[in-house]
Amino acid sequence: NAGVTQTPKFRVLKTGQSMTLLCAQDMNHEYMYWYRQDPGMGLRLIHYSVGEGTTAKGEVPDGYNVSRLKKQNFLLGLESAAPSQTSVYFCASSYRDSAGNKNIQYFGAGTRLSVL
Amino acid sequence: GNSVTQMEGPVTLSEEAFLTINCTYTATGYPSLFWYVQYPGEGLQLLLKATKADDKGSNKGFEATYRKETTSFHLEKGSVQVSDSAVYFCALCPLGNTGKLIFGQGTTLQVKP
């Protein structure tokens, strides 16, 4: 069972470079999320998607873009990386259970990004 | 607004000691409450949850009770093991079932043999 897979696991960028982080889930989940984790701040939601072709802003969306062209994939893009985007990025997915709840989220192992 | 506050870490305990990690929240209505655990080098995993007042979530010897009167969801375990060493996150899902989680800052637990 792969679950939620994030690619790459580590990356170092120079200021101004661009990159895309890939999240893939094989659980047929409808909902997907991107978080960043910074020391002492827990996880903060960047963007999320409630279904294929949809995206929405979270708590800290500035400097990031996302796309959900296929149900199983959720891409996070940094168009012009800044040192403030040095962080660990987590992708998660969730489903609607029999009671209509969609709050049990399944997480990937994370991508550690450093911007110099 | 909605927020979650956890006790500062790190928490260092000896094996078989009793564990409490405090979590309090601010939210309107009755949010769902969660504890997630993150082992070194891994993503977060759901540990337990509670969806209404006085509910007790439990898993792997851990327990937490949803206390509406004190807006708390403290995590407890009677006897910790070295394998419990991890970062623990308290989280809430606001009323309205949007699916978005709001996390506390995390508490690192280190258990020594």
PDB file of C-alpha atoms in Angstrom:
ATOM      1  CA  ASN A   1       0.000   0.000   0.000  1.00  0.00           C
ATOM      2  CA  ALA A   2       1.706   3.188  -1.191  1.00  0.00           C
ATOM      3  CA  GLY A   3      -0.806   5.621   0.344  1.00  0.00           C
ATOM      4  CA  VAL A   4       0.423   9.196  -0.175  1.00  0.00           C
ATOM      5  CA  THR A   5       3.729   9.565  -1.995  1.00  0.00           C
ATOM      6  CA  GLN A   6       5.683  12.802  -2.237  1.00  0.00           C
ATOM      7  CA  THR A   7       8.429  13.561  -4.731  1.00  0.00           C
ATOM      8  CA  PRO A   8      11.207  14.607  -4.216  1.00  0.00           C
ATOM      9  CA  LYS A   9      12.198  13.921  -0.615  1.00  0.00           C
ATOM     10  CA  PHE A  10      14.882  16.608  -0.508  1.00  0.00           C
ATOM     11  CA  ARG A  11      15.706  19.617  -2.644  1.00  0.00           C
ATOM     12  CA  VAL A  12      18.006  22.605  -2.478  1.00  0.00           C
ATOM     13  CA  LEU A  13      17.152  25.661  -4.558  1.00  0.00           C
ATOM     14  CA  LYS A  14      18.736  29.020  -5.159  1.00  0.00           C
ATOM     15  CA  THR A  15      16.677  32.158  -4.643  1.00  0.00           C
ATOM     16  CA  GLY A  16      14.571  32.825  -7.721  1.00  0.00           C
ATOM     17  CA  GLN A  17      14.529  29.271  -9.027  1.00  0.00           C
ATOM     18  CA  SER A  18      11.290  27.448  -9.618  1.00  0.00           C
ATOM     19  CA  MET A  19      10.223  23.921  -8.833  1.00  0.00           C
ATOM     20  CA  THR A  20       7.219  21.649  -8.533  1.00  0.00           C
ATOM     21  CA  LEU A  21       6.495  19.230  -5.729  1.00  0.00           C
ATOM     22  CA  LEU A  22       4.413  16.219  -6.653  1.00  0.00           C
ATOM     23  CA  CYS A  23       1.929  14.459  -4.423  1.00  0.00           C
ATOM     24  CA  ALA A  24       0.287  11.230  -5.530  1.00  0.00           C
ATOM     25  CA  GLN A  25      -2.312   9.179  -3.664  1.00  0.00           C
ATOM     26  CA  ASP A  26      -3.647   5.762  -4.592  1.00  0.00           C
ATOM     27  CA  MET A  27      -6.604   5.655  -2.200  1.00  0.00           C
ATOM     28  CA  ASN A  28      -9.087   7.358  -4.541  1.00  0.00           C
ATOM     29  CA  HIS A  29      -9.478  10.204  -2.042  1.00  0.00           C
ATOM     30  CA  GLU A  30     -11.464  13.225  -3.104  1.00  0.00           C
ATOM     31  CA  TYR A  31      -9.705  15.822  -0.962  1.00  0.00           C
ATOM     32  CA  MET A  32      -6.043  16.784  -0.976  1.00  0.00           C
ATOM     33  CA  TYR A  33      -3.991  19.315   0.976  1.00  0.00           C
ATOM     34  CA  TRP A  34      -0.559  20.931   1.042  1.00  0.00           C
ATOM     35  CA  TYR A  35       0.965  22.034   4.357  1.00  0.00           C
ATOM     36  CA  ARG A  36       4.253  23.508   5.415  1.00  0.00           C
ATOM     37  CA  GLN A  37       5.877  22.660   8.730  1.00  0.00           C
ATOM     38  CA  ASP A  38       8.154  25.142  10.425  1.00  0.00           C
ATOM     39  CA  PRO A  39       9.815  24.845  13.854  1.00  0.00           C
ATOM     40  CA  GLY A  40       7.500  25.882  16.670  1.00  0.00           C
ATOM     41  CA  MET A  41       4.598  26.584  14.316  1.00  0.00           C
ATOM     42  CA  GLY A  42       3.015  23.226  13.661  1.00  0.00           C
ATOM     43  CA  LEU A  43       1.550  22.654  10.212  1.00  0.00           C
ATOM     44  CA  ARG A  44      -0.019  25.457   8.227  1.00  0.00           C
ATOM     45  CA  LEU A  45      -2.311  24.887   5.272  1.00  0.00           C
ATOM     46  CA  ILE A  46      -1.045  26.335   1.984  1.00  0.00           C
ATOM     47  CA  HIS A  47      -3.685  25.205  -0.545  1.00  0.00           C
ATOM     48  CA  TYR A  48      -6.216  22.453  -0.771  1.00  0.00           C
ATOM     49  CA  SER A  49      -8.492  20.762  -3.274  1.00  0.00           C
ATOM     50  CA  VAL A  50     -11.971  19.324  -2.844  1.00  0.00           C
ATOM     51  CA  GLY A  51     -11.907  17.438  -6.117  1.00  0.00           C
ATOM     52  CA  GLU A  52     -10.319  17.045  -9.516  1.00  0.00           C
ATOM     53  CA  GLY A  53      -9.982  20.388 -11.255  1.00  0.00           C
ATOM     54  CA  THR A  54     -10.589  22.445  -8.100  1.00  0.00           C
ATOM     55  CA  THR A  55      -8.208  24.300  -5.810  1.00  0.00           C
ATOM     56  CA  ALA A  56      -8.579  26.780  -2.969  1.00  0.00           C
ATOM     57  CA  LYS A  57      -6.324  28.924  -0.784  1.00  0.00           C
ATOM     58  CA  GLY A  58      -5.417  27.962   2.725  1.00  0.00           C
ATOM     59  CA  GLU A  59      -3.814  29.943   5.507  1.00  0.00           C
ATOM     60  CA  VAL A  60      -0.466  30.761   3.822  1.00  0.00           C
ATOM     61  CA  PRO A  61      -0.946  30.652   0.019  1.00  0.00           C
ATOM     62  CA  ASP A  62       1.326  33.509  -1.068  1.00  0.00           C
ATOM     63  CA  GLY A  63       4.240  32.463  -3.275  1.00  0.00           C
ATOM     64  CA  TYR A  64       2.696  29.085  -4.145  1.00  0.00           C
ATOM     65  CA  ASN A  65       0.436  27.747  -6.858  1.00  0.00           C
ATOM     66  CA  VAL A  66      -1.269  24.378  -7.144  1.00  0.00           C
ATOM     67  CA  SER A  67      -2.990  22.228  -9.716  1.00  0.00           C
ATOM     68  CA  ARG A  68      -5.209  19.147  -9.525  1.00  0.00           C
ATOM     69  CA  LEU A  69      -5.550  17.978 -13.116  1.00  0.00           C
ATOM     70  CA  LYS A  70      -5.974  14.347 -12.078  1.00  0.00           C
ATOM     71  CA  LYS A  71      -7.770  13.075  -9.009  1.00  0.00           C
ATOM     72  CA  GLN A  72      -4.749  11.187  -7.729  1.00  0.00           C
ATOM     73  CA  ASN A  73      -2.215  14.021  -8.121  1.00  0.00           C
ATOM     74  CA  PHE A  74      -1.839  17.383  -6.420  1.00  0.00           C
ATOM     75  CA  LEU A  75       1.075  19.572  -7.512  1.00  0.00           C
ATOM     76  CA  LEU A  76       2.592  22.433  -5.538  1.00  0.00           C
ATOM     77  CA  GLY A  77       4.611  24.993  -7.466  1.00  0.00           C
ATOM     78  CA  LEU A  78       7.059  27.635  -6.388  1.00  0.00           C
ATOM     79  CA  GLU A  79       7.528  30.090  -9.254  1.00  0.00           C
ATOM     80  CA  SER A  80      10.345  32.119  -7.705  1.00  0.00           C
ATOM     81  CA  ALA A  81      11.704  30.536  -4.548  1.00  0.00           C
ATOM     82  CA  ALA A  82      12.618  32.684  -1.543  1.00  0.00           C
ATOM     83  CA  PRO A  83      14.589  31.782   1.609  1.00  0.00           C
ATOM     84  CA  SER A  84      11.342  32.201   3.605  1.00  0.00           C
ATOM     85  CA  GLN A  85      10.031  29.135   1.779  1.00  0.00           C
ATOM     86  CA  THR A  86      12.668  26.917   3.371  1.00  0.00           C
ATOM     87  CA  SER A  87      10.496  24.381   5.149  1.00  0.00           C
ATOM     88  CA  VAL A  88       9.246  20.826   5.226  1.00  0.00           C
ATOM     89  CA  TYR A  89       6.231  20.347   2.974  1.00  0.00           C
ATOM     90  CA  PHE A  90       3.584  17.733   3.616  1.00  0.00           C
ATOM     91  CA  CYS A  91       0.826  16.546   1.383  1.00  0.00           C
ATOM     92  CA  ALA A  92      -2.291  14.883   2.752  1.00  0.00           C
ATOM     93  CA  SER A  93      -5.479  13.390   1.409  1.00  0.00           C
ATOM     94  CA  SER A  94      -8.839  12.549   2.931  1.00  0.00           C
ATOM     95  CA  TYR A  95     -12.170  10.997   2.057  1.00  0.00           C
ATOM     96  CA  ARG A  96     -15.760  11.398   3.075  1.00  0.00           C
ATOM     97  CA  ASP A  97     -16.716   8.605   5.468  1.00  0.00           C
ATOM     98  CA  SER A  98     -20.133   7.027   5.929  1.00  0.00           C
ATOM     99  CA  ALA A  99     -21.113   9.770   8.368  1.00  0.00           C
ATOM    100  CA  GLY A 100     -20.178  12.461   5.865  1.00  0.00           C
ATOM    101  CA  ASN A 101     -16.996  13.463   7.703  1.00  0.00           C
ATOM    102  CA  LYS A 102     -13.865  14.214   5.727  1.00  0.00           C
ATOM    103  CA  ASN A 103     -11.427  15.091   8.418  1.00  0.00           C
ATOM    104  CA  ILE A 104      -9.243  11.983   8.781  1.00  0.00           C
ATOM    105  CA  GLN A 105      -6.211  12.971   6.766  1.00  0.00           C
ATOM    106  CA  TYR A 106      -3.461  10.666   5.515  1.00  0.00           C
ATOM    107  CA  PHE A 107      -0.029  12.209   5.149  1.00  0.00           C
ATOM    108  CA  GLY A 108       2.978  11.695   2.927  1.00  0.00           C
ATOM    109  CA  ALA A 109       6.511  11.484   4.323  1.00  0.00           C
ATOM    110  CA  GLY A 110       7.331  15.083   3.437  1.00  0.00           C
ATOM    111  CA  THR A 111       9.692  17.056   1.218  1.00  0.00           C
ATOM    112  CA  ARG A 112      12.515  18.966   2.872  1.00  0.00           C
ATOM    113  CA  LEU A 113      13.220  22.126   0.860  1.00  0.00           C
ATOM    114  CA  SER A 114      16.061  24.548   1.415  1.00  0.00           C
ATOM    115  CA  VAL A 115      16.228  27.857  -0.458  1.00  0.00           C
ATOM    116  CA  LEU A 116      19.628  29.517  -0.367  1.00  0.00           C
TER     117      LEU A 116
ATOM    118  CA  GLY B   1     -10.684  32.604  15.274  1.00  0.00           C
ATOM    119  CA  ASN B   2      -9.852  28.940  15.624  1.00  0.00           C
ATOM    120  CA  SER B   3      -6.593  27.947  17.256  1.00  0.00           C
ATOM    121  CA  VAL B   4      -4.851  25.137  19.126  1.00  0.00           C
ATOM    122  CA  THR B   5      -2.274  25.536  21.875  1.00  0.00           C
ATOM    123  CA  GLN B   6      -0.064  22.705  23.108  1.00  0.00           C
ATOM    124  CA  MET B   7       2.361  22.549  25.969  1.00  0.00           C
ATOM    125  CA  GLU B   8       5.935  23.437  25.136  1.00  0.00           C
ATOM    126  CA  GLY B   9       8.371  20.635  24.625  1.00  0.00           C
ATOM    127  CA  PRO B  10      10.524  18.732  24.625  1.00  0.00           C
ATOM    128  CA  VAL B  11       9.102  16.350  27.186  1.00  0.00           C
ATOM    129  CA  THR B  12      11.644  13.830  28.444  1.00  0.00           C
ATOM    130  CA  LEU B  13      10.463  10.798  30.400  1.00  0.00           C
ATOM    131  CA  SER B  14      11.836   7.494  31.556  1.00  0.00           C
ATOM    132  CA  GLU B  15      10.326   4.301  30.220  1.00  0.00           C
ATOM    133  CA  GLU B  16       7.098   3.293  32.001  1.00  0.00           C
ATOM    134  CA  ALA B  17       6.446   6.844  33.228  1.00  0.00           C
ATOM    135  CA  PHE B  18       3.022   8.466  32.965  1.00  0.00           C
ATOM    136  CA  LEU B  19       2.552  10.895  30.091  1.00  0.00           C
ATOM    137  CA  THR B  20       0.365  13.962  29.805  1.00  0.00           C
ATOM    138  CA  ILE B  21       0.562  16.405  26.924  1.00  0.00           C
ATOM    139  CA  ASN B  22      -1.765  19.355  27.349  1.00  0.00           C
ATOM    140  CA  CYS B  23      -3.854  20.722  24.504  1.00  0.00           C
ATOM    141  CA  THR B  24      -6.389  23.526  24.638  1.00  0.00           C
ATOM    142  CA  TYR B  25      -8.358  25.005  21.801  1.00  0.00           C
ATOM    143  CA  THR B  26     -10.386  28.011  20.738  1.00  0.00           C
ATOM    144  CA  ALA B  27     -13.265  27.453  18.359  1.00  0.00           C
ATOM    145  CA  THR B  28     -16.921  28.222  17.883  1.00  0.00           C
ATOM    146  CA  GLY B  29     -19.386  25.433  18.414  1.00  0.00           C
ATOM    147  CA  TYR B  30     -18.240  21.842  18.621  1.00  0.00           C
ATOM    148  CA  PRO B  31     -15.183  21.131  16.484  1.00  0.00           C
ATOM    149  CA  SER B  32     -13.779  17.639  15.983  1.00  0.00           C
ATOM    150  CA  LEU B  33     -10.496  17.080  17.829  1.00  0.00           C
ATOM    151  CA  PHE B  34      -7.507  14.953  16.889  1.00  0.00           C
ATOM    152  CA  TRP B  35      -4.095  13.806  18.005  1.00  0.00           C
ATOM    153  CA  TYR B  36      -1.581  13.044  15.289  1.00  0.00           C
ATOM    154  CA  VAL B  37       1.872  11.510  15.828  1.00  0.00           C
ATOM    155  CA  GLN B  38       4.983  12.039  13.707  1.00  0.00           C
ATOM    156  CA  TYR B  39       7.805   9.534  14.068  1.00  0.00           C
ATOM    157  CA  PRO B  40      11.292  10.610  12.964  1.00  0.00           C
ATOM    158  CA  GLY B  41      11.562  10.981   9.210  1.00  0.00           C
ATOM    159  CA  GLU B  42       7.906  10.184   8.591  1.00  0.00           C
ATOM    160  CA  GLY B  43       4.662  11.981   7.891  1.00  0.00           C
ATOM    161  CA  LEU B  44       1.887  12.449  10.420  1.00  0.00           C
ATOM    162  CA  GLN B  45      -0.377   9.570  11.400  1.00  0.00           C
ATOM    163  CA  LEU B  46      -3.737   9.822  13.087  1.00  0.00           C
ATOM    164  CA  LEU B  47      -3.435   8.597  16.680  1.00  0.00           C
ATOM    165  CA  LEU B  48      -6.961   9.197  17.964  1.00  0.00           C
ATOM    166  CA  LYS B  49      -9.929  11.484  17.590  1.00  0.00           C
ATOM    167  CA  ALA B  50     -13.128  12.670  19.277  1.00  0.00           C
ATOM    168  CA  THR B  51     -16.064  14.313  17.584  1.00  0.00           C
ATOM    169  CA  LYS B  52     -18.284  15.518  20.435  1.00  0.00           C
ATOM    170  CA  ALA B  53     -18.125  16.649  24.038  1.00  0.00           C
ATOM    171  CA  ASP B  54     -17.197  13.945  26.601  1.00  0.00           C
ATOM    172  CA  ASP B  55     -16.073  11.556  23.860  1.00  0.00           C
ATOM    173  CA  LYS B  56     -12.899   9.659  24.698  1.00  0.00           C
ATOM    174  CA  GLY B  57     -10.565   8.729  21.871  1.00  0.00           C
ATOM    175  CA  SER B  58      -8.115   5.902  22.458  1.00  0.00           C
ATOM    176  CA  ASN B  59      -5.478   3.981  20.544  1.00  0.00           C
ATOM    177  CA  LYS B  60      -2.223   2.133  21.349  1.00  0.00           C
ATOM    178  CA  GLY B  61      -2.618   2.877  25.064  1.00  0.00           C
ATOM    179  CA  PHE B  62      -3.086   6.615  24.482  1.00  0.00           C
ATOM    180  CA  GLU B  63      -6.287   8.374  25.536  1.00  0.00           C
ATOM    181  CA  ALA B  64      -7.767  11.853  25.280  1.00  0.00           C
ATOM    182  CA  THR B  65     -11.146  13.156  26.434  1.00  0.00           C
ATOM    183  CA  TYR B  66     -13.012  15.998  24.715  1.00  0.00           C
ATOM    184  CA  ARG B  67     -13.712  18.504  27.507  1.00  0.00           C
ATOM    185  CA  LYS B  68     -16.030  21.255  26.301  1.00  0.00           C
ATOM    186  CA  GLU B  69     -16.128  23.047  29.663  1.00  0.00           C
ATOM    187  CA  THR B  70     -12.347  23.518  29.727  1.00  0.00           C
ATOM    188  CA  THR B  71     -11.864  23.492  25.920  1.00  0.00           C
ATOM    189  CA  SER B  72      -9.198  20.844  26.326  1.00  0.00           C
ATOM    190  CA  PHE B  73      -8.131  17.551  24.758  1.00  0.00           C
ATOM    191  CA  HIS B  74      -5.152  16.393  26.811  1.00  0.00           C
ATOM    192  CA  LEU B  75      -3.248  13.313  25.662  1.00  0.00           C
ATOM    193  CA  GLU B  76      -2.382  10.681  28.279  1.00  0.00           C
ATOM    194  CA  LYS B  77      -0.656   7.329  28.449  1.00  0.00           C
ATOM    195  CA  GLY B  78      -0.140   5.294  31.572  1.00  0.00           C
ATOM    196  CA  SER B  79       3.242   3.773  30.731  1.00  0.00           C
ATOM    197  CA  VAL B  80       5.353   5.112  27.887  1.00  0.00           C
ATOM    198  CA  GLN B  81       7.864   3.118  25.892  1.00  0.00           C
ATOM    199  CA  VAL B  82      10.995   4.162  24.028  1.00  0.00           C
ATOM    200  CA  SER B  83       9.092   3.522  20.792  1.00  0.00           C
ATOM    201  CA  ASP B  84       6.654   6.320  21.734  1.00  0.00           C
ATOM    202  CA  SER B  85       9.375   8.904  21.132  1.00  0.00           C
ATOM    203  CA  ALA B  86       7.922  11.198  18.481  1.00  0.00           C
ATOM    204  CA  VAL B  87       6.320  14.587  17.904  1.00  0.00           C
ATOM    205  CA  TYR B  88       2.654  14.801  18.894  1.00  0.00           C
ATOM    206  CA  PHE B  89       0.255  17.271  17.294  1.00  0.00           C
ATOM    207  CA  CYS B  90      -3.136  18.295  18.573  1.00  0.00           C
ATOM    208  CA  ALA B  91      -5.530  19.473  15.851  1.00  0.00           C
ATOM    209  CA  LEU B  92      -9.099  20.574  15.364  1.00  0.00           C
ATOM    210  CA  CYS B  93     -11.516  20.594  12.481  1.00  0.00           C
ATOM    211  CA  PRO B  94     -13.878  23.551  12.849  1.00  0.00           C
ATOM    212  CA  LEU B  95     -17.618  23.230  12.888  1.00  0.00           C
ATOM    213  CA  GLY B  96     -18.981  22.961   9.379  1.00  0.00           C
ATOM    214  CA  ASN B  97     -16.942  19.946   8.386  1.00  0.00           C
ATOM    215  CA  THR B  98     -14.777  21.740   5.870  1.00  0.00           C
ATOM    216  CA  GLY B  99     -12.106  19.050   6.143  1.00  0.00           C
ATOM    217  CA  LYS B 100      -9.397  21.615   6.913  1.00  0.00           C
ATOM    218  CA  LEU B 101      -7.356  20.934  10.034  1.00  0.00           C
ATOM    219  CA  ILE B 102      -5.825  23.509  12.366  1.00  0.00           C
ATOM    220  CA  PHE B 103      -2.744  22.203  14.163  1.00  0.00           C
ATOM    221  CA  GLY B 104      -0.994  23.058  17.371  1.00  0.00           C
ATOM    222  CA  GLN B 105       2.745  23.635  17.303  1.00  0.00           C
ATOM    223  CA  GLY B 106       3.629  20.059  18.237  1.00  0.00           C
ATOM    224  CA  THR B 107       5.227  18.589  21.357  1.00  0.00           C
ATOM    225  CA  THR B 108       8.346  16.456  21.141  1.00  0.00           C
ATOM    226  CA  LEU B 109       8.400  13.443  23.442  1.00  0.00           C
ATOM    227  CA  GLN B 110      11.650  11.652  24.191  1.00  0.00           C
ATOM    228  CA  VAL B 111      11.493   8.452  26.221  1.00  0.00           C
ATOM    229  CA  LYS B 112      14.730   7.157  27.713  1.00  0.00           C
ATOM    230  CA  PRO B 113      15.340   3.505  28.612  1.00  0.00           C
TER     231      PRO B 113
END
